[in-house]
XYZ file of C-alpha atoms in Angstrom:
162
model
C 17.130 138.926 129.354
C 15.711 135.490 129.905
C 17.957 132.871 129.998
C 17.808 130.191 127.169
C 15.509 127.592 127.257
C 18.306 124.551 127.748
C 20.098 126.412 130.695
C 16.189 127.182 132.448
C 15.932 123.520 132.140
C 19.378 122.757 133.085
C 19.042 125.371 136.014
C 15.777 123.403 136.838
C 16.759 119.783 137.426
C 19.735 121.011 139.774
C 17.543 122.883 141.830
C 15.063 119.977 141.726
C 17.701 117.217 142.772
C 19.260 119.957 145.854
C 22.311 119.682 143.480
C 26.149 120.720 145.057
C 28.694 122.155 144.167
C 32.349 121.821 145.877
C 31.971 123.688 148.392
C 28.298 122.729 149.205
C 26.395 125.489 148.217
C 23.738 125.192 145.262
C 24.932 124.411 142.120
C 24.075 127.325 139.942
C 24.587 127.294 135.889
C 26.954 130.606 135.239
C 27.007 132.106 132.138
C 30.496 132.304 130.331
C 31.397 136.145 128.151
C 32.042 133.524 125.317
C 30.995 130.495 124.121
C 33.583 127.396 125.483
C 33.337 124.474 122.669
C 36.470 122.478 124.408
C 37.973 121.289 127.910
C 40.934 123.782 127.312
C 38.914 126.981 126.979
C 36.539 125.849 129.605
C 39.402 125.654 132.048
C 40.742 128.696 131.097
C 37.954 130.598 131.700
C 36.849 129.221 135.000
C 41.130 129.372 135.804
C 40.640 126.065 136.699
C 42.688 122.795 135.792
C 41.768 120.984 132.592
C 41.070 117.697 134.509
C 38.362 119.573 136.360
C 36.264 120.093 133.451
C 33.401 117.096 132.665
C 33.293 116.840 129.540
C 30.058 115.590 127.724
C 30.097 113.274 125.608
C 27.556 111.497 123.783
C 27.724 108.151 121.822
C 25.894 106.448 119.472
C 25.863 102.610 121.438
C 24.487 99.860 119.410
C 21.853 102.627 118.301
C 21.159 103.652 121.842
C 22.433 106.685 123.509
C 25.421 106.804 126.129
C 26.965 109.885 128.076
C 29.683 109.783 129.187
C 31.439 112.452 131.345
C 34.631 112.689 130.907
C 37.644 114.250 132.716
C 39.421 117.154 130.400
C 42.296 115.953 130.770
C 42.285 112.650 128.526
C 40.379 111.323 125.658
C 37.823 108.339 125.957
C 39.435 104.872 125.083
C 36.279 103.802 123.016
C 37.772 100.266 121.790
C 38.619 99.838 125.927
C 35.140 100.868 126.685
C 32.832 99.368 123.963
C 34.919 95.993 125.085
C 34.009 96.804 128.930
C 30.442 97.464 128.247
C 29.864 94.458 125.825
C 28.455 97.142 123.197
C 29.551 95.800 119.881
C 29.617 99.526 118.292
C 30.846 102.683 120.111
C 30.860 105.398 117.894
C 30.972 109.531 118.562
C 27.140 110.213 118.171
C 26.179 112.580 115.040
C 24.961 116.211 116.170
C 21.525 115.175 115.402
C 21.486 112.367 117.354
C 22.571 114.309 120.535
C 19.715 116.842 119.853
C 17.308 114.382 119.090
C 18.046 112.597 122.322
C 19.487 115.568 125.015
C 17.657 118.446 123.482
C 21.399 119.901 122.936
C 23.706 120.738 120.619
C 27.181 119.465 120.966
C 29.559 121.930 123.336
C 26.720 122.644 125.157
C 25.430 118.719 126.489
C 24.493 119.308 130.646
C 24.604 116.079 132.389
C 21.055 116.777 132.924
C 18.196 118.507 131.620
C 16.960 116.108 128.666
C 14.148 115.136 127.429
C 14.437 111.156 128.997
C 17.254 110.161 131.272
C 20.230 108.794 129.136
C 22.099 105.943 130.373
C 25.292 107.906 132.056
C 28.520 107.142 132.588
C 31.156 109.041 135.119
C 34.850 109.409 134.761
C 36.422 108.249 138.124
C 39.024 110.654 137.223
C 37.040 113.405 138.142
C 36.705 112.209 142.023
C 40.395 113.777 141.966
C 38.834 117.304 142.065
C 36.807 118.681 144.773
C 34.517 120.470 142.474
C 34.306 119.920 138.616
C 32.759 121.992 135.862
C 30.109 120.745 133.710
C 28.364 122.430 130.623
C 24.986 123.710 131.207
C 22.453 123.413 128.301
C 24.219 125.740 125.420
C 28.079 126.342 124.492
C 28.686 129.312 126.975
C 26.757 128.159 130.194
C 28.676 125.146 132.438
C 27.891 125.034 136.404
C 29.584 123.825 139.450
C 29.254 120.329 141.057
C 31.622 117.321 142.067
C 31.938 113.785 140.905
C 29.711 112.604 143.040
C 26.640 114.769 142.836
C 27.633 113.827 138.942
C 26.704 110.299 139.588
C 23.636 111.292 141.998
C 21.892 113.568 139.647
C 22.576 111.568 136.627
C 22.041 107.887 138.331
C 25.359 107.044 136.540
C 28.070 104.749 136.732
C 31.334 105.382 137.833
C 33.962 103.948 135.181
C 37.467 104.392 134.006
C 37.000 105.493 130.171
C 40.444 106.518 129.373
């Protein structure tokens, strides 16, 4: 069976960018048994720590998209960030927006693989991990890397956002 079009795409910009994960090897997008719409399940399917999931997360910035990834293990201070950034509003993005703009539906955001890059920013709580989990292109696919082949492949920022 042929993998869905988000996680070939997904699956395609890792390979392009030589992406990593923590142990150095290519980072390849795995397929989960069931689909993984939160940090919690993520984790406990991978048997990992919450904190070690990246969580994607896309908002609605003055009208322009932001992702940020996000450590599993706290929430995103959006007053604290909005304020840091000099966005006047930071606002959870609707589920049409983040299709419209990542070619994804929400649970399933990759930090890469849309249609344009998408101004990126990466929790420096995930440096505390030696290899983090990100989503890869649908609800049940995530993939290997560390915080920071996050910032590499996604030419983000790293930035407290808790």
């Amino acid at each position: 069976m042929q993998p869905h079009p988000n996680v070939q795409a997904v699956q395609r910009a890792l390979d392009d960018a030589g992406a990593r994960d923590g142990s150095g090897g290519p980072s390849q997008v795995r397929l989960l048994p069931e689909a993984v719409h939160t940090a919690a399940a993520a984790a406990a399917a991978l048997d990992v720590e919450v904190g070690a999931i990246a969580n994607s997360l896309v908002f609605d910035a003055d009208d322009a998209p932001l992702l940020v990834l996000t450590s599993g293990a706290h929430r995103v201070d959006t007053a604290g960030l909005a304020a840091s950034l000099g966005v006047t509003h930071l606002r959870r993005a609707t589920p049409e927006f983040v299709k419209r703009h990542t070619g994804q539906v929400i649970g399933g955001v990759a930090p890469v693989g849309h249609p344009q890059p998408l101004r990126t920013l990466v929790d420096t709580a995930l440096a505390a991990y030696g290899e983090v989990w990100a989503a890869g292109g649908v609800p049940q696919a995530v993939f290997p890397t560390t915080h920071a082949e996050l910032l590499r492949l996604t030419s983000g920022t790293a930035h407290e956002v808790a």
